[in-house]
PDB file of C-alpha atoms in Angstrom:
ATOM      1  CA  UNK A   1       0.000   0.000   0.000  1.00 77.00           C
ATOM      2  CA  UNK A   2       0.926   3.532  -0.183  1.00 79.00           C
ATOM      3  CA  UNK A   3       1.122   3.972   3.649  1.00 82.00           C
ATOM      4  CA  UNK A   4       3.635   1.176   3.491  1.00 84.00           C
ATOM      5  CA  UNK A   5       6.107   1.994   1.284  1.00 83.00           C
ATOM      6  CA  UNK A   6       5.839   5.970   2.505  1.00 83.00           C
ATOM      7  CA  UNK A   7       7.066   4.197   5.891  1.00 84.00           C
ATOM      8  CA  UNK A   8       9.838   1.899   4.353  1.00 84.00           C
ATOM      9  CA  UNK A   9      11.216   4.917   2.737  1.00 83.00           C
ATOM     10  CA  UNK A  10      11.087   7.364   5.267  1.00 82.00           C
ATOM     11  CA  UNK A  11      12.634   4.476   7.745  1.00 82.00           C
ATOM     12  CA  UNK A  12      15.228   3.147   5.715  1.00 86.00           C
ATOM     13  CA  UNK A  13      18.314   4.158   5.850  1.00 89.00           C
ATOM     14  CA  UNK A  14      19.885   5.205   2.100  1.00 90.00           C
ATOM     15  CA  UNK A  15      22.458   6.398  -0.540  1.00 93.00           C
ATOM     16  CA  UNK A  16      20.993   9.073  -2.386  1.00 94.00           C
ATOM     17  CA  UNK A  17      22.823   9.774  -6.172  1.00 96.00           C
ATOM     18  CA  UNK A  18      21.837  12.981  -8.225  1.00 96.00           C
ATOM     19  CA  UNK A  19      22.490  14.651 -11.193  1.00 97.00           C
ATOM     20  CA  UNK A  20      20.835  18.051 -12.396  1.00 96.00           C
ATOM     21  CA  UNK A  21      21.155  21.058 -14.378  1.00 97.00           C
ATOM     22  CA  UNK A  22      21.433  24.185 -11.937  1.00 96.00           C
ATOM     23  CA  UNK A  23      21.291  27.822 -12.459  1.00 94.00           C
ATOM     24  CA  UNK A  24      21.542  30.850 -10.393  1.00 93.00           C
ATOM     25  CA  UNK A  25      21.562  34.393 -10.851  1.00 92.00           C
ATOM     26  CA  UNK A  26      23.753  36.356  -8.698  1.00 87.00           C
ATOM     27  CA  UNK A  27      22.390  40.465  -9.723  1.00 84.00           C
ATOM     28  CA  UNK A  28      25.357  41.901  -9.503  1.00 77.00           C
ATOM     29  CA  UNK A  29      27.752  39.880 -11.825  1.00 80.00           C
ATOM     30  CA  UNK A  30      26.054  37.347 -13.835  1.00 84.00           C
ATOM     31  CA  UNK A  31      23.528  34.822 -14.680  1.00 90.00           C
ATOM     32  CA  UNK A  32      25.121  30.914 -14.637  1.00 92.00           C
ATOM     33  CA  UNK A  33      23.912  27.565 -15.685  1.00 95.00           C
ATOM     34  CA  UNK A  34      25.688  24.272 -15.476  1.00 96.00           C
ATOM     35  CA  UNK A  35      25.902  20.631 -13.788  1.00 97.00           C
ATOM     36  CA  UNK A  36      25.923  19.435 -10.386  1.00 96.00           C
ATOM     37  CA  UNK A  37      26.666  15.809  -9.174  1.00 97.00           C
ATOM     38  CA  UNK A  38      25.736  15.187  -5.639  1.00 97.00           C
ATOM     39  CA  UNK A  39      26.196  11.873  -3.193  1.00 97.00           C
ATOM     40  CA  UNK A  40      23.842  12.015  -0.522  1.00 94.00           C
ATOM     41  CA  UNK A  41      23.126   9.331   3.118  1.00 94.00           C
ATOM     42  CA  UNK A  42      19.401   9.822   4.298  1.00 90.00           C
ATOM     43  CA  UNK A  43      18.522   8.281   7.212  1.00 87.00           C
ATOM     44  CA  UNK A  44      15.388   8.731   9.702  1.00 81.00           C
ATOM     45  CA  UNK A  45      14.343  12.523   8.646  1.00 75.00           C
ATOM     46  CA  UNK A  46      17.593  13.393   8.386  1.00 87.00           C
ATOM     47  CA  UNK A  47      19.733  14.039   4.530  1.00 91.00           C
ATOM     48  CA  UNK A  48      23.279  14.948   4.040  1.00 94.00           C
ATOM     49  CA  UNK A  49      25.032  15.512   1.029  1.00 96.00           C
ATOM     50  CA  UNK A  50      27.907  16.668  -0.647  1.00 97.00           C
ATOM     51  CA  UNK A  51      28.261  17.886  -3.773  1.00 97.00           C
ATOM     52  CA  UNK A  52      30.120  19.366  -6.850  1.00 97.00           C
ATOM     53  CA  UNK A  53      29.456  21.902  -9.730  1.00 96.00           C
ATOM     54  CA  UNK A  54      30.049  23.416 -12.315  1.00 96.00           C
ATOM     55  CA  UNK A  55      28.660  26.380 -14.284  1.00 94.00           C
ATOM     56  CA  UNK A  56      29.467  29.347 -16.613  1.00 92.00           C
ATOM     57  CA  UNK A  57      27.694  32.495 -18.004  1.00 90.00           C
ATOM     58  CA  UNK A  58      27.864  36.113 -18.403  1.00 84.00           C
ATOM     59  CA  UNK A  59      25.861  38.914 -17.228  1.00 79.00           C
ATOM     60  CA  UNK A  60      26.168  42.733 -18.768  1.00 71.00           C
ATOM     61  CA  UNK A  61      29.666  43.368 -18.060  1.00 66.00           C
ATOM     62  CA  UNK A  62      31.318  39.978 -17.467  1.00 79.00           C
ATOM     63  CA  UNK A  63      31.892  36.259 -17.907  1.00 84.00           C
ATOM     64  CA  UNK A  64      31.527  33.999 -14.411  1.00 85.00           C
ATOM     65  CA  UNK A  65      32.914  30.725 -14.593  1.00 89.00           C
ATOM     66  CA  UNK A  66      32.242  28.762 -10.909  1.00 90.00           C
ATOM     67  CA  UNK A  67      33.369  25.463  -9.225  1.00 94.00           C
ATOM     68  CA  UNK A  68      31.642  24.667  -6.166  1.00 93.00           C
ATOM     69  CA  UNK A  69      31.880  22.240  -3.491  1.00 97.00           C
ATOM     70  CA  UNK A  70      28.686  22.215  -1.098  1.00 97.00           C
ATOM     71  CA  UNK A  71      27.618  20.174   2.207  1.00 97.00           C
ATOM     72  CA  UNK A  72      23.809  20.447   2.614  1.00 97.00           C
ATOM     73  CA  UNK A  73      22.381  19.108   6.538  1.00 97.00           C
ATOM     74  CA  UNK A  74      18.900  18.773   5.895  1.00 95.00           C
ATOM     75  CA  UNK A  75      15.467  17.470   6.850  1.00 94.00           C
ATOM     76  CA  UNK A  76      13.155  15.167   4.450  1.00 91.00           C
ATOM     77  CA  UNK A  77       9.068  15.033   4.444  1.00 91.00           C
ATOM     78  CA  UNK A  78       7.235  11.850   2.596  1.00 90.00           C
ATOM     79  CA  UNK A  79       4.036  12.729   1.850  1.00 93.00           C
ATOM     80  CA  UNK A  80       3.410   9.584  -0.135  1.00 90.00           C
ATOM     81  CA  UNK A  81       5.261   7.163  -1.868  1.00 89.00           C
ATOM     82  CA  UNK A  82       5.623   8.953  -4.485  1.00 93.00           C
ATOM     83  CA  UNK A  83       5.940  12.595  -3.268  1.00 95.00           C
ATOM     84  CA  UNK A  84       8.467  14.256  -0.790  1.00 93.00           C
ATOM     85  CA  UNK A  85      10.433  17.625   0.083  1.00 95.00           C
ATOM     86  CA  UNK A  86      13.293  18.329   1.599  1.00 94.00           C
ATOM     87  CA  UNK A  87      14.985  21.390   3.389  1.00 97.00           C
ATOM     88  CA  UNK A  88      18.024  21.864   4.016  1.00 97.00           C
ATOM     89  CA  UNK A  89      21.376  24.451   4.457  1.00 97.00           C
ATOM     90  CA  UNK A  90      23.995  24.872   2.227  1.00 97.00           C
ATOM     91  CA  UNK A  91      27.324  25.558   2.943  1.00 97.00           C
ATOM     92  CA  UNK A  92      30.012  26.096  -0.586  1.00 96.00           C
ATOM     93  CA  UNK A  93      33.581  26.107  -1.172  1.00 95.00           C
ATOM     94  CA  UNK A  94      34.016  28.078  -4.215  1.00 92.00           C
ATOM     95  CA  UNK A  95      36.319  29.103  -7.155  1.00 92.00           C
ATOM     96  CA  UNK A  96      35.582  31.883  -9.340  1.00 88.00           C
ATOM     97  CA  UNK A  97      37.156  33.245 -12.395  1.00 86.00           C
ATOM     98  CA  UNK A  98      35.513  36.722 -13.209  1.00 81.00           C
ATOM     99  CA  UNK A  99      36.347  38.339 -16.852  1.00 81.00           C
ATOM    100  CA  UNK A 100      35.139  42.059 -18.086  1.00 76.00           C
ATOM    101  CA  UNK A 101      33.971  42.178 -21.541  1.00 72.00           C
ATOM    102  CA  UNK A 102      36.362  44.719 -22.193  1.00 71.00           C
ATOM    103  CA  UNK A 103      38.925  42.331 -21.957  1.00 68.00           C
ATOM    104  CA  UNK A 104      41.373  44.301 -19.598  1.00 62.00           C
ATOM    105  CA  UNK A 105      40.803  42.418 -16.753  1.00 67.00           C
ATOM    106  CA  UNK A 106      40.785  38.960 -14.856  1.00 73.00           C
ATOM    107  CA  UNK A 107      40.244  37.552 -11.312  1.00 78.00           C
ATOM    108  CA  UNK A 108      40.195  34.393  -9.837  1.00 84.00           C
ATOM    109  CA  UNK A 109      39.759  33.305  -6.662  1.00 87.00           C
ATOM    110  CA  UNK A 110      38.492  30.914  -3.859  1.00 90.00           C
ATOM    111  CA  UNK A 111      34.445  32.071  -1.926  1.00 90.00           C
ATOM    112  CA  UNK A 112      32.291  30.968   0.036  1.00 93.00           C
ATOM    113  CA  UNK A 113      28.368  31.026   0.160  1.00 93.00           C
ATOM    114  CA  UNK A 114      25.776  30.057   2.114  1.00 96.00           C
ATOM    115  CA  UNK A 115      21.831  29.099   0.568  1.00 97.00           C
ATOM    116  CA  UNK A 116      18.660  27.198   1.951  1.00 97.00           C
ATOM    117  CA  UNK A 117      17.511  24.903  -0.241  1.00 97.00           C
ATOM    118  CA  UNK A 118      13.856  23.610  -0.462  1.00 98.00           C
ATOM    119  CA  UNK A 119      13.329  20.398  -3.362  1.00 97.00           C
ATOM    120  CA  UNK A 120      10.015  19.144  -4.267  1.00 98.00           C
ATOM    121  CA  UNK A 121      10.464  15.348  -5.632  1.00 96.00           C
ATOM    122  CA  UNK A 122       8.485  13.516  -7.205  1.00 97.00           C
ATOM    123  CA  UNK A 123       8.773   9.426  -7.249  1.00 95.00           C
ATOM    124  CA  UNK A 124       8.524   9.008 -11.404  1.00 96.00           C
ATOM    125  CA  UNK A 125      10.111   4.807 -11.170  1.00 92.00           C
ATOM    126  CA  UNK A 126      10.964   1.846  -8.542  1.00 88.00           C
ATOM    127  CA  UNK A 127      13.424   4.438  -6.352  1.00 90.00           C
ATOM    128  CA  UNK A 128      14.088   7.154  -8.954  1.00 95.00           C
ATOM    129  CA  UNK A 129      13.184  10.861  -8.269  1.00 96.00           C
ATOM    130  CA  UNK A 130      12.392  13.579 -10.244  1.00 98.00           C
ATOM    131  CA  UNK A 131      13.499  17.128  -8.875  1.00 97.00           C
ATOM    132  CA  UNK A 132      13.153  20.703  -8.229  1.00 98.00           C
ATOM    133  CA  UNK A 133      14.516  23.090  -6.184  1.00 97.00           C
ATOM    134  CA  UNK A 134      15.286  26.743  -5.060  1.00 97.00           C
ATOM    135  CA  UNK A 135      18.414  27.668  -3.494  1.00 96.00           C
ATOM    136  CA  UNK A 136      18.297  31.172  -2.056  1.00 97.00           C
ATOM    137  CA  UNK A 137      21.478  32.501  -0.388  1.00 96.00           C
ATOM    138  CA  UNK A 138      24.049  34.859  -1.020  1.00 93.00           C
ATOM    139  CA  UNK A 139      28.009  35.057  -1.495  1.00 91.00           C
ATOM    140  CA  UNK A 140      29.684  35.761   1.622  1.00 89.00           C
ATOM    141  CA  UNK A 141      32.958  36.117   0.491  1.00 85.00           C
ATOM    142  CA  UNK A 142      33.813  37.640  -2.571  1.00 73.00           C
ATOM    143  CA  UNK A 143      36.731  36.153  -4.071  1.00 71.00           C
ATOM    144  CA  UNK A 144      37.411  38.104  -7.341  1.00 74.00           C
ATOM    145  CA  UNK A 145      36.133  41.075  -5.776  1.00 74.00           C
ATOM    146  CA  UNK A 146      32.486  41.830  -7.076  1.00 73.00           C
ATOM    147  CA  UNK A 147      31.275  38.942  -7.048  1.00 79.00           C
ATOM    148  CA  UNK A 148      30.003  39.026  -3.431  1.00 82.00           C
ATOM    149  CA  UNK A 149      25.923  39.733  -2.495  1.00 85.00           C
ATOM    150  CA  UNK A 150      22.902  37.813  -3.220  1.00 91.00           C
ATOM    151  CA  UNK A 151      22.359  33.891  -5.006  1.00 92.00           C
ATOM    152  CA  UNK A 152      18.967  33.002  -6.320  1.00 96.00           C
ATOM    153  CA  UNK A 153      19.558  28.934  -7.353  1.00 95.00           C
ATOM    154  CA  UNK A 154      17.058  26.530  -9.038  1.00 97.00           C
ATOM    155  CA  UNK A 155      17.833  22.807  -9.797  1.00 96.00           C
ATOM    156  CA  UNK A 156      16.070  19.991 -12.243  1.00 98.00           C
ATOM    157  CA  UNK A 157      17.369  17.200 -11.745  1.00 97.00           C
ATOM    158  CA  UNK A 158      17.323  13.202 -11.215  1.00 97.00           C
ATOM    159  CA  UNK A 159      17.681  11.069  -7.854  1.00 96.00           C
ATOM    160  CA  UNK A 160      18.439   7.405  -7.555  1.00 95.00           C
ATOM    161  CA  UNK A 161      17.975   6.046  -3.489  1.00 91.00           C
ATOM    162  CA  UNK A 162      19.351   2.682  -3.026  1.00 89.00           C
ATOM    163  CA  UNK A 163      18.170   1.220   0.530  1.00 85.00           C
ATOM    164  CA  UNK A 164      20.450   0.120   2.757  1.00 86.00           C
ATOM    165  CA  UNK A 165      18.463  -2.336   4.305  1.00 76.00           C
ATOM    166  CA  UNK A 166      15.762  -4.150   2.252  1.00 55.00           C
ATOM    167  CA  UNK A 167      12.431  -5.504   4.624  1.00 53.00           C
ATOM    168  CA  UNK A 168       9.895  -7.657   2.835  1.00 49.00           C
ATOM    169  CA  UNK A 169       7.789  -4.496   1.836  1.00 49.00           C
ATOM    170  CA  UNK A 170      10.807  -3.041  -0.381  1.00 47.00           C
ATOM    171  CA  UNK A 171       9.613  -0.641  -3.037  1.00 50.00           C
ATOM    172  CA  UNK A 172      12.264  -2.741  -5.697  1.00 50.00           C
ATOM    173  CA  UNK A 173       9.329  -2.568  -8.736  1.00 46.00           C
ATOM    174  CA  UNK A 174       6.729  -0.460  -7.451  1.00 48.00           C
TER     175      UNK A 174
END
């Protein structure tokens, strides 16, 4: 029943694998849009993952290209079996390289920034997820210079959860 595998999945410990396609705008500097992999361990409410990404783009003066490393501690909701959220704080690691269009300057450097994240997931296959999620936050530390103030993020993207230990009611086909 639905009851029962909302319960197996919310009780079961597991390794959560993602891919999506992330974008954020950051008002100041630029708008960027690239890949993030992420390796995630949910266990009874709990999720935390690490991540990495990359993205590029320009805005009306510049060209951004970013490499972040993130750590999210978060809290997941089943609804259903086949619907869920999850919230969560981010903490990045970051690189940017900031170019001017007029070509007389460039910056690199490491960053940090710091989000919330809220993801919306829908169950689309056996233990596959489809989802989506905002990721408001800002740049704390602006390494080039400019690049520091606010982050608006979004995320599409696909989850796998492999259970870590499989009861009699597993959710293998459903």
């Amino acid at each position: 029943t639905d009851a029962e595998l909302r319960t197996t999945f919310d009780r079961t410990p597991s390794i959560d694998v993602s891919g999506s396609f992330a974008g954020a705008v950051l008002p100041s500097v630029a708008a960027v849009g690239g890949s993030r992999l992420a390796l995630g361990f949910h266990q009874r409410f709990f999720l935390e993952e690490l991540a990495l990404g990359a993205y590029g783009g320009s805005g009306s003066a510049s060209a951004l290209r970013w490499l972040d490393l993130s750590a999210l501690v978060g809290y997941r909701v089943y609804y259903s079996s086949r619907l869920r959220s999850d919230f969560g704080g981010v903490f990045a690691l970051s690189y940017a390289s900031l170019r001017l269009d007029d070509g007389t300057s460039e910056a690199g450097g490491f960053g940090v920034r710091a989000a919330g994240r809220v993801t919306i997931d829908l169950r689309v296959a056996g233990r596959t997820w489809l989802t989506l999620g905002i990721e408001p936050g800002g740049v704390l530390v602006d390494s080039p210079p400019g690049v520091r103030g606010a982050w608006f993020g979004a995320n599409l993207g696909i989850a796998y959860d492999e259970l870590l230990s499989v009861s009699s009611e597993s959710p293998r086909s459903q």
